[in-house]
mmCIF file of C-alpha atoms and ligand atoms in Angstrom:
data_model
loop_
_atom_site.group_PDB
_atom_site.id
_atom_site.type_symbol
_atom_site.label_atom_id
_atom_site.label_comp_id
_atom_site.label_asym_id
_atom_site.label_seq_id
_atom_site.Cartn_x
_atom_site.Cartn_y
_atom_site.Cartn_z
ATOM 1 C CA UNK A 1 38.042 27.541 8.754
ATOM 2 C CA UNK A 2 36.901 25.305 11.458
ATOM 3 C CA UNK A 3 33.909 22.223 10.422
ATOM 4 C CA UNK A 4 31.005 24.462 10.774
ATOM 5 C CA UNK A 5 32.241 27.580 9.264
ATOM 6 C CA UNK A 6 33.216 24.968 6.163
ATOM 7 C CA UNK A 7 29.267 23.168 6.078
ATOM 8 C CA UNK A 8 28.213 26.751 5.951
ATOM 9 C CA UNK A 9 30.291 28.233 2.796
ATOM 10 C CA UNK A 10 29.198 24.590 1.065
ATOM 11 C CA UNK A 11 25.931 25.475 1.268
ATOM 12 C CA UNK A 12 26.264 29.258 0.578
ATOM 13 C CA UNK A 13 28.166 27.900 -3.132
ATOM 14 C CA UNK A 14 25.732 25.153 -3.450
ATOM 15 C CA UNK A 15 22.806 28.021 -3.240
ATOM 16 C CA UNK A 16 24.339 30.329 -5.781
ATOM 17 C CA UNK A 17 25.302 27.548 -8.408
ATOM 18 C CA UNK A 18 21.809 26.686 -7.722
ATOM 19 C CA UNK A 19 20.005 29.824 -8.572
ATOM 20 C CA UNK A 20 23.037 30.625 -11.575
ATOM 21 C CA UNK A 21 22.090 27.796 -13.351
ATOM 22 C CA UNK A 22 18.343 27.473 -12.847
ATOM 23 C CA UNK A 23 18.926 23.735 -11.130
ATOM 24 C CA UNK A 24 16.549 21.491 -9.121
ATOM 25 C CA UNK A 25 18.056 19.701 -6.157
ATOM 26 C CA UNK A 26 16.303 16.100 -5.804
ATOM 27 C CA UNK A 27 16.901 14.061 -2.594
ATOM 28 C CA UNK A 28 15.841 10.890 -1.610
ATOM 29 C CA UNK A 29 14.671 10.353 2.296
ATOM 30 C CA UNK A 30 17.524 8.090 2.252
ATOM 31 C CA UNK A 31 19.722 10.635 1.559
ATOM 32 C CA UNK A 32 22.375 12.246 5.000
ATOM 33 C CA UNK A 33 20.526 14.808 6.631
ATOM 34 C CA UNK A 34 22.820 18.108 5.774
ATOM 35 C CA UNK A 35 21.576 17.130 1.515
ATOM 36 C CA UNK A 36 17.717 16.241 2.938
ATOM 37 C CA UNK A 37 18.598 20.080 4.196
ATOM 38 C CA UNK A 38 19.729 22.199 0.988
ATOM 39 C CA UNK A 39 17.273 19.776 -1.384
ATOM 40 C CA UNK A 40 14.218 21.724 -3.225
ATOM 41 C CA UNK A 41 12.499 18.839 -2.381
ATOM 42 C CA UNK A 42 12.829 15.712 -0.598
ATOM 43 C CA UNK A 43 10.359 12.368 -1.198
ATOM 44 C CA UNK A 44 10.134 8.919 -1.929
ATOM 45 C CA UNK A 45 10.499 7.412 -5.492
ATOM 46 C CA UNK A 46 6.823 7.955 -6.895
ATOM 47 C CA UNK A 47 7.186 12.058 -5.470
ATOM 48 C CA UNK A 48 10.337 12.470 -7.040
ATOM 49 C CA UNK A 49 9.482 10.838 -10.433
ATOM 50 C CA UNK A 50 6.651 12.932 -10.377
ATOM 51 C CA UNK A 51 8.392 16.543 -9.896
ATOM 52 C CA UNK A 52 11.295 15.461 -12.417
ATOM 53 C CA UNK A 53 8.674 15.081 -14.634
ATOM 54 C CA UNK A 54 7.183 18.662 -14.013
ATOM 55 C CA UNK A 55 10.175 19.991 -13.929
ATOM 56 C CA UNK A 56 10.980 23.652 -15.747
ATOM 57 C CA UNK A 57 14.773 23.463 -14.511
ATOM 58 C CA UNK A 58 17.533 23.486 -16.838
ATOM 59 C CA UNK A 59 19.732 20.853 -14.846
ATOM 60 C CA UNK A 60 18.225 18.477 -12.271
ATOM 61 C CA UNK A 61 20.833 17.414 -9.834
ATOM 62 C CA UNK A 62 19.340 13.897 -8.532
ATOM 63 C CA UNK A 63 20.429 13.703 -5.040
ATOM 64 C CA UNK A 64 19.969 9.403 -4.797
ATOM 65 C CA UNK A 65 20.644 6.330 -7.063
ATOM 66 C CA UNK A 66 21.384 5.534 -10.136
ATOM 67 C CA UNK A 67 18.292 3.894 -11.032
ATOM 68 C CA UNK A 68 16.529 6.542 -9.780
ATOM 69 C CA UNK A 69 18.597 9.393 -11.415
ATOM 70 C CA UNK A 70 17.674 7.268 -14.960
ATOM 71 C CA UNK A 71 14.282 7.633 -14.308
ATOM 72 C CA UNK A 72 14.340 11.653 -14.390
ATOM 73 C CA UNK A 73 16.627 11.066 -17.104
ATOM 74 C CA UNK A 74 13.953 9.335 -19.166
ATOM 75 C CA UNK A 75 11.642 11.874 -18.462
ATOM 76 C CA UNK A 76 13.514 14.778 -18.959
ATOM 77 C CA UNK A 77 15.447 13.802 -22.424
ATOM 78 C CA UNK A 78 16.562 17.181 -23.458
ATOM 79 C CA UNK A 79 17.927 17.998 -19.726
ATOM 80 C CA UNK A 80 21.045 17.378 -18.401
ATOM 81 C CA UNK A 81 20.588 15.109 -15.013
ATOM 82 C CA UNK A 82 23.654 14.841 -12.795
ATOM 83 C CA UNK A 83 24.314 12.421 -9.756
ATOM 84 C CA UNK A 84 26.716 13.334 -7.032
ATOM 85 C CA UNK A 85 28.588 9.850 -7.381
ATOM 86 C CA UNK A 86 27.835 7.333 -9.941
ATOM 87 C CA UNK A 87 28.859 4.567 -7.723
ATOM 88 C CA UNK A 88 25.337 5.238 -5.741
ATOM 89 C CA UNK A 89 24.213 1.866 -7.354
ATOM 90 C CA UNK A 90 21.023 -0.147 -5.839
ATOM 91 C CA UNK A 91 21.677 -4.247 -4.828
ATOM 92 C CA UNK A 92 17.925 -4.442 -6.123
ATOM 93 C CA UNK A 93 18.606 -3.160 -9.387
ATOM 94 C CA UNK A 94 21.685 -4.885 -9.799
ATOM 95 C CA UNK A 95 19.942 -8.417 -8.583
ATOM 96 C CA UNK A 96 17.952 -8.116 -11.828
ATOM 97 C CA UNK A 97 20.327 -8.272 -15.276
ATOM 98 C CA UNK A 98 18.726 -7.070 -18.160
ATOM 99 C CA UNK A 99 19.909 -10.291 -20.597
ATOM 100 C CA UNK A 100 19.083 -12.706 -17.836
ATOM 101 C CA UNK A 101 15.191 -11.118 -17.264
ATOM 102 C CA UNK A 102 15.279 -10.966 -21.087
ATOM 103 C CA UNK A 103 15.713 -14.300 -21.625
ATOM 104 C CA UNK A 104 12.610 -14.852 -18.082
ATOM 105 C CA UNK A 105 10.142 -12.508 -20.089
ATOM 106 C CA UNK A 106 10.937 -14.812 -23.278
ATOM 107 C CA UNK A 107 9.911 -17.968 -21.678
ATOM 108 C CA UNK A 108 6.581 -16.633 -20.479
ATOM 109 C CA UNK A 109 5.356 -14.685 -23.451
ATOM 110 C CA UNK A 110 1.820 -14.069 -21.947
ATOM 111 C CA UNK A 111 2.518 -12.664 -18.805
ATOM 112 C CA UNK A 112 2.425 -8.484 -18.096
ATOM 113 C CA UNK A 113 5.645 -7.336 -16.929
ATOM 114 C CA UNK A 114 5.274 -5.023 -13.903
ATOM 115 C CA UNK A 115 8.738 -3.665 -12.676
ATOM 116 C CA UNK A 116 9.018 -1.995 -9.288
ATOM 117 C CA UNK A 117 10.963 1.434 -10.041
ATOM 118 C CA UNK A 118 14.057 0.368 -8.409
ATOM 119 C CA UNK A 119 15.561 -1.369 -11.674
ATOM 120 C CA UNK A 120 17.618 0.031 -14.375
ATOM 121 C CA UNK A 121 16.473 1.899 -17.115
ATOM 122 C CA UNK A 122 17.662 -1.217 -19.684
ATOM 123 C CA UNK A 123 14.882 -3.359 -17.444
ATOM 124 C CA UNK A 124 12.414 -0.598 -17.943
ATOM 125 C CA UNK A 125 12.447 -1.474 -21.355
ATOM 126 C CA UNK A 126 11.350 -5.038 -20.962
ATOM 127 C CA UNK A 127 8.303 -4.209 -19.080
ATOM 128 C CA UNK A 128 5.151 -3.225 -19.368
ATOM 129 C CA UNK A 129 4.331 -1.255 -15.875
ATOM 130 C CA UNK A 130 6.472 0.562 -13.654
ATOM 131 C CA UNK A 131 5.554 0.710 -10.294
ATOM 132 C CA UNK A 132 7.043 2.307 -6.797
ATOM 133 C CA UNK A 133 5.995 0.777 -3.379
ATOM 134 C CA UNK A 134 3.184 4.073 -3.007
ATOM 135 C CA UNK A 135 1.489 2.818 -6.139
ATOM 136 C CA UNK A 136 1.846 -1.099 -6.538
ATOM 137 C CA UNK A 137 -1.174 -2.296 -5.015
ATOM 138 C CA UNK A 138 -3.159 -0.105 -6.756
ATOM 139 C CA UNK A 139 -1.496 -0.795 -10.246
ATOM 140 C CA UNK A 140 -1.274 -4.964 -9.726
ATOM 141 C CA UNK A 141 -5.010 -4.498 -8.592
ATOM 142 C CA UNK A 142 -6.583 -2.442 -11.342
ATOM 143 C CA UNK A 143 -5.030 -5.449 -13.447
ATOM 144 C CA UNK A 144 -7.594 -8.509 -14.409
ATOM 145 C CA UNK A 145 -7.345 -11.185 -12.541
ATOM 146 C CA UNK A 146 -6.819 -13.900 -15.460
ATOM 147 C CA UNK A 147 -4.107 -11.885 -16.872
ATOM 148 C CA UNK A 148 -0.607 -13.590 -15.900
ATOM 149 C CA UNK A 149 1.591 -10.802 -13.917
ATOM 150 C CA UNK A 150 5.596 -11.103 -13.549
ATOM 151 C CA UNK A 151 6.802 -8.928 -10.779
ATOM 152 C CA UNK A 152 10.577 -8.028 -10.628
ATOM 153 C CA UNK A 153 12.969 -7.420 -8.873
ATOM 154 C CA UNK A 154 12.133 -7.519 -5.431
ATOM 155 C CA UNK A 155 10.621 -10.561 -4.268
ATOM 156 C CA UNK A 156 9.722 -9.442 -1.018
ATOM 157 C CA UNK A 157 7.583 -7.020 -2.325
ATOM 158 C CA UNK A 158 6.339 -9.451 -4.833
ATOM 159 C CA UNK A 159 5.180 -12.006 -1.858
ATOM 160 C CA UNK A 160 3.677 -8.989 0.155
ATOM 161 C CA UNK A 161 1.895 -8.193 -2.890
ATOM 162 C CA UNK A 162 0.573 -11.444 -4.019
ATOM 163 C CA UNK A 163 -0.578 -12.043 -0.859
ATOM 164 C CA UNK A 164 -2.580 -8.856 -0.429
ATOM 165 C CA UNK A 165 -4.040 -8.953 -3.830
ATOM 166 C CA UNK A 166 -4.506 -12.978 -4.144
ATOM 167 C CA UNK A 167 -2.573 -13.405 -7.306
ATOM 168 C CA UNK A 168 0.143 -15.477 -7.770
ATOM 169 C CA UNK A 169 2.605 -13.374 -9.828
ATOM 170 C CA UNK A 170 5.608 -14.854 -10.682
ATOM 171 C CA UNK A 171 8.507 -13.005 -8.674
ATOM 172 C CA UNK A 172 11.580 -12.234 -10.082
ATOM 173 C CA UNK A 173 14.613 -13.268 -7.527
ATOM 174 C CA UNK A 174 15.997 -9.815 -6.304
ATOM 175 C CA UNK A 175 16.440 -8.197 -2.897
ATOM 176 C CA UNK A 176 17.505 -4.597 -1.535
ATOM 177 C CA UNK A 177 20.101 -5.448 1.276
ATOM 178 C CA UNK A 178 18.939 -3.040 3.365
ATOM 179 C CA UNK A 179 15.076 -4.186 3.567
ATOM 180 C CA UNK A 180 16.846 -8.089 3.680
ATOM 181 C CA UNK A 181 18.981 -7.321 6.882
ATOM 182 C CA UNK A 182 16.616 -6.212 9.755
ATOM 183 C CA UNK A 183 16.717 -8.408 12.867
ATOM 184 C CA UNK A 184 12.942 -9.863 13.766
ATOM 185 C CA UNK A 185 14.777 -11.036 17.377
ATOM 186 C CA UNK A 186 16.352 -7.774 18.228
ATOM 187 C CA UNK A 187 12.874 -6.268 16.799
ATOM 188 C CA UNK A 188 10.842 -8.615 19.050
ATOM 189 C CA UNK A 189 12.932 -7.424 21.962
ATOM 190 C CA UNK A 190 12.803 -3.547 21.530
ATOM 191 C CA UNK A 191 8.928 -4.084 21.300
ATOM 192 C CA UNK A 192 9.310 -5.996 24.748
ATOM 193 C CA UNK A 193 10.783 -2.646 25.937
ATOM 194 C CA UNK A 194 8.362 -0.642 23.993
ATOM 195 C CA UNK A 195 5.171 -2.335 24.318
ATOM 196 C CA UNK A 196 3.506 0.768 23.289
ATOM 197 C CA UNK A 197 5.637 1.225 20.327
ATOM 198 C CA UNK A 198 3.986 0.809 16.989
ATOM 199 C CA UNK A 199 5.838 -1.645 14.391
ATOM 200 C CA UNK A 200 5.707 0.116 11.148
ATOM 201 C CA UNK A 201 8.019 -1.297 7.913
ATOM 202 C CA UNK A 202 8.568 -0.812 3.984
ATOM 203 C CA UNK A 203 7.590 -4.186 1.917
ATOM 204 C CA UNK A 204 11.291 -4.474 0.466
ATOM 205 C CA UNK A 205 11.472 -5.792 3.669
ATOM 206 C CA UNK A 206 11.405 -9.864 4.570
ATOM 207 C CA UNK A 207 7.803 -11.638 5.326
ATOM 208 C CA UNK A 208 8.712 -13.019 8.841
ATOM 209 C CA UNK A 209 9.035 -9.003 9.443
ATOM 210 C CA UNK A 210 6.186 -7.946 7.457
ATOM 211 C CA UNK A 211 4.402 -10.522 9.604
ATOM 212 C CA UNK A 212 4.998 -8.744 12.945
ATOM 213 C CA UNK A 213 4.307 -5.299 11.208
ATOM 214 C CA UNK A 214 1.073 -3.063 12.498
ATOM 215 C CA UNK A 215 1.792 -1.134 9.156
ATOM 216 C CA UNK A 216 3.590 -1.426 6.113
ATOM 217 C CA UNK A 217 4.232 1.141 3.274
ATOM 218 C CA UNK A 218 6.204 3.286 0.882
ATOM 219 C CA UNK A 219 8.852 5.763 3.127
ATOM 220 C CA UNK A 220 6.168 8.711 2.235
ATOM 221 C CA UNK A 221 3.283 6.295 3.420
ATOM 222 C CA UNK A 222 5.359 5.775 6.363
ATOM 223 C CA UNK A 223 6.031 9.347 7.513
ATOM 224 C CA UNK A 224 1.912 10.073 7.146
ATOM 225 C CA UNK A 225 0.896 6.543 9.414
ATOM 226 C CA UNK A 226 3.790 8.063 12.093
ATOM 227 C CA UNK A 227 2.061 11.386 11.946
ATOM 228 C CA UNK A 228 -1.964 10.433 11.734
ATOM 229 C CA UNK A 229 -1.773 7.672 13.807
ATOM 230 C CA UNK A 230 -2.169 8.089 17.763
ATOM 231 C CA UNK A 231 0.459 6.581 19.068
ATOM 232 C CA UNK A 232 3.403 8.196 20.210
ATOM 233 C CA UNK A 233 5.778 6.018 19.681
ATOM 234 C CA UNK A 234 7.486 3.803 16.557
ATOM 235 C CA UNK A 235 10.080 1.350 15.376
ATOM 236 C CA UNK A 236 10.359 2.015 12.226
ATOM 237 C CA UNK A 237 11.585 -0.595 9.804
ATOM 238 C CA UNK A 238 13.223 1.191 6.972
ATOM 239 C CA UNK A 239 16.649 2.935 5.985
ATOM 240 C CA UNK A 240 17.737 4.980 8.909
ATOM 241 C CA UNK A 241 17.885 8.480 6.488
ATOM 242 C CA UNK A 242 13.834 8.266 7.112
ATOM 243 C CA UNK A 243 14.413 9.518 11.004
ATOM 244 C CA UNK A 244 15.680 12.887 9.874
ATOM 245 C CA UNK A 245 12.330 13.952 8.295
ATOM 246 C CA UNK A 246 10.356 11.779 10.816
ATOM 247 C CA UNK A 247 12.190 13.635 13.660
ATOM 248 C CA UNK A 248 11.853 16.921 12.274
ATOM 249 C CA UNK A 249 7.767 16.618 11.865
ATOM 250 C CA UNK A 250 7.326 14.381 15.181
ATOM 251 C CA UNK A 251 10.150 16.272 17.848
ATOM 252 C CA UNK A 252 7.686 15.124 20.282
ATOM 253 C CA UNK A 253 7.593 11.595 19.552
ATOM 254 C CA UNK A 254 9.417 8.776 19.960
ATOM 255 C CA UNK A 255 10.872 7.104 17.089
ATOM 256 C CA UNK A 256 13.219 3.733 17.419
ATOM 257 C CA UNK A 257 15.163 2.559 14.032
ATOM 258 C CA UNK A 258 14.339 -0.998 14.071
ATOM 259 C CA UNK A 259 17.643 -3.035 14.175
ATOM 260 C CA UNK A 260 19.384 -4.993 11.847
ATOM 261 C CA UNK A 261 21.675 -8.596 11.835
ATOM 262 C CA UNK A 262 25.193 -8.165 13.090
ATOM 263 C CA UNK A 263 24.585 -4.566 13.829
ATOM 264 C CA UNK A 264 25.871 -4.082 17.305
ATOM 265 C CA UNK A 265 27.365 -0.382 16.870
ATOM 266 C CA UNK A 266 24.189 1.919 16.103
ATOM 267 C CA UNK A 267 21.335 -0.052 15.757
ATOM 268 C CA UNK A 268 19.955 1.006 12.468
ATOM 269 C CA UNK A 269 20.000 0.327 8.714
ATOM 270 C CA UNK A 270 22.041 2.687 6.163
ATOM 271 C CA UNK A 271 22.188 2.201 2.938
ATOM 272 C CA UNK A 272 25.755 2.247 1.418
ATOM 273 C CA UNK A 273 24.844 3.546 -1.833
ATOM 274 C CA UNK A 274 22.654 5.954 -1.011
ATOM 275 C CA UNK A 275 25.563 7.420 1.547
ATOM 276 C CA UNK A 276 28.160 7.723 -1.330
ATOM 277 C CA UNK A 277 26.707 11.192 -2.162
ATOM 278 C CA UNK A 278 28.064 13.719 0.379
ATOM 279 C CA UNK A 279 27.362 17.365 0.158
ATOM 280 C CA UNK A 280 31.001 18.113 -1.169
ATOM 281 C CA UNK A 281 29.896 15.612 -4.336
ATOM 282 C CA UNK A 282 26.428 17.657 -4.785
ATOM 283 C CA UNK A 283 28.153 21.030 -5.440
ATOM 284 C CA UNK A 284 30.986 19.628 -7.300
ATOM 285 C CA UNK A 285 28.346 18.099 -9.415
ATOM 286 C CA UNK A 286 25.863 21.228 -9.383
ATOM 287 C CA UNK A 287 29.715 23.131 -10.208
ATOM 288 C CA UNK A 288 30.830 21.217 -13.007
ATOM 289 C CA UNK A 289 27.411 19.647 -14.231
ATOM 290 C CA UNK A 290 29.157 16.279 -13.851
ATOM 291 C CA UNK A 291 28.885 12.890 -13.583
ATOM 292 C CA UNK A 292 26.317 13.054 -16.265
ATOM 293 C CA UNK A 293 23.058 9.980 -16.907
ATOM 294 C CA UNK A 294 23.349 9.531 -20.565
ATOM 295 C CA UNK A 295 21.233 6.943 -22.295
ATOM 296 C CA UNK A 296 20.624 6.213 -25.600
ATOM 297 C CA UNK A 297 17.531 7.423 -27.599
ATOM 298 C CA UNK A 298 15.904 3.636 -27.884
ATOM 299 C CA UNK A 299 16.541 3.010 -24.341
ATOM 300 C CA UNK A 300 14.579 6.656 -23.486
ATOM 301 C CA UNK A 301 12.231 5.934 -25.501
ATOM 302 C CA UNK A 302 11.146 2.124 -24.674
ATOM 303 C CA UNK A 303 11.757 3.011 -20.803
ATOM 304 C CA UNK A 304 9.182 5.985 -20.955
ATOM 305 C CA UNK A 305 6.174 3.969 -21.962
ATOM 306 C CA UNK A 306 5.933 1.847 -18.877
ATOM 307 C CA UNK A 307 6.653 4.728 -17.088
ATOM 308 C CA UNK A 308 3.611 6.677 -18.936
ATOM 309 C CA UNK A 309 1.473 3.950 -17.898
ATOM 310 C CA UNK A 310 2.527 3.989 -14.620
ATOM 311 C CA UNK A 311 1.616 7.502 -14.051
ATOM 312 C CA UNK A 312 -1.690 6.863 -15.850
ATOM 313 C CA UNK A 313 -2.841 3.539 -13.332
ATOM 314 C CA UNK A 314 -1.564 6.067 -10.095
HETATM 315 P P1 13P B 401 10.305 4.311 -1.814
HETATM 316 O O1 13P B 401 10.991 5.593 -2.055
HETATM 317 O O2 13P B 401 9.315 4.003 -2.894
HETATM 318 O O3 13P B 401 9.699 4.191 -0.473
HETATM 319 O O4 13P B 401 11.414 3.142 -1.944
HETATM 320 C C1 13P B 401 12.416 3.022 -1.026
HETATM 321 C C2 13P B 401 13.704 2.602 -1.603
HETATM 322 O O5 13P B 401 14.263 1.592 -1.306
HETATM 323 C C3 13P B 401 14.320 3.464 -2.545
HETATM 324 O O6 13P B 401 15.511 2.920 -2.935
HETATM 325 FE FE1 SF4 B 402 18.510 -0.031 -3.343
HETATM 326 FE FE2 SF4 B 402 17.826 -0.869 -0.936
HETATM 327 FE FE3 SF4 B 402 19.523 1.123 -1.151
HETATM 328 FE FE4 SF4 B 402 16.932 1.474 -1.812
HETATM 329 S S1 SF4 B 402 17.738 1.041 0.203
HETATM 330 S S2 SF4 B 402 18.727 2.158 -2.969
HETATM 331 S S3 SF4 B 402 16.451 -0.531 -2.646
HETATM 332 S S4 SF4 B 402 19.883 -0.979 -1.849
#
């Protein structure tokens, strides 16, 4: 069988196994196009949190991280949730130890704990809010403003958000390599070639970029600014698995993956972890309902309540 004929009878078995066994296919926007394709739905981390949590499947296959597979886990307690590879880990999540943010929330015993989403399901359970990057202004804001705030992991998120809301949470120390690598030089020059291009960037990503950004949001908030606003063109600060859904809404317009450091070969940012999971991995997953989230019934339980609350404040 030649390469096509192959990618077809993969996604032939993955549709069957699918239907068989009653499962919901998750996928991140980071995820490589040909899963994006065969997904039941595709969205950023607030979306996808939101339909595990509505789910009526009998096995959600979660098509992105680890941290994020945990989350439908903790939602979904009586389901089985499988990840194509369980080495799809997250550099922000693992910037953040749960005994070393233990021993952070310890020494400031009246502060809130907000955690952005992208931490692991231990860290859930020493905070008080969950947020994603769709719902973090509106959660820090709807807080009062002489209540103390920690924010963790990611401190560029934490600066873009103290800045826009005034406050002056204390930031945990944690970056996404991804967001942390993007080239404000290189980005400088392809809007010297593009002068009509349109800056637009997720806040994991560095201030100095931030700075030169005409909009920054969540991966879903990005999609809706490329497709609203008027411009026709956009370098788009973000992981590169973004373009495949931007590209298939906007064929007519013109969209640039901003680059990053030391990246002379294709100009854009991929996430290693999110590429681990290749469309082999999803049906051999979907086939044999393994690798398997397990977490114990303390940790499910303490994790879902800043989760609840999350979905309350958004
Ligand atoms: P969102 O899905 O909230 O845009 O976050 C992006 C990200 O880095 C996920 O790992
Ligand atoms: Fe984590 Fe960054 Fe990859 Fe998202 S893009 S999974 S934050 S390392």
């Amino acid at each position: 069988m030649n390469n096509s004929a192959n990618h077809d009878a993969l996604v032939q078995e993955i549709r069957a196994l699918k239907e068989a066994k009653n499962a919901l296919i998750l996928a991140h926007y980071y995820q490589v196009p040909e899963i994006q394709d065969i997904a039941d739905f595709v969205g950023d981390s607030l979306a996808l949190s939101k339909k595990a949590a509505e789910t009526e499947a009998d096995l959600i296959v979660f098509s992105g991280v680890h941290f994020m597979a945990e989350t439908a886990k903790i939602l979904n307690p009586t389901k089985k949730v499988v990840l194509p590879d369980l080495d799809a880990g997250c550099s922000l999540a693992e910037s953040c130890p749960p005994s070393e943010f233990k021993a952070f929330r310890e020494a400031h015993p009246d502060h809130l704990v907000v955690s952005y989403i992208n931490c692991s399901a231990e860290v859930k359970t020493l905070s008080d809010i969950i947020c994603t990057s769709s719902n973090a202004e509106k959660i820090i804001d709807s807080i009062p403003k002489d209540q103390p705030v920690i924010f963790a992991p990611d401190v560029n998120m934490g600066k873009y958000l103290n800045k826009k809301s005034g406050r002056e949470m204390k930031l945990w120390d944690g970056a996404c390599i991804v967001h942390e690598a993007f080239d404000l030089e290189k980005i400088l020059n392809l809007k010297e070639e593009h002068p009509e291009a349109k800056i637009i960037a997720h806040p994991e990503s560095e201030p100095h970029i931030l700075k030169v950004a005409n909009f920054i949001g969540s991966t879903a908030a990005l999609l809706r600014f490329a497709e609203e606003d008027a411009s026709s063109s956009f370098i788009v600060a973000t992981e590169h698995g973004i373009l495949h859904e931007m590209r298939k809404r906007l064929p007519h317009k013109t969209l640039i993956p901003a680059p990053a450091l030391e990246d002379n070969t294709c100009a854009c940012s991929e996430c290693a972890f999110m590429k681990v999971n290749t469309l082999e991995k999803l049906r051999n997953c979907l086939r044999d309902e393994k690798p398997e989230i397990h977490l114990s019934d303390t940790i499910i339980t303490e994790a879902l309540k800043p989760l609840e609350r999350m979905f309350e404040m958004s």
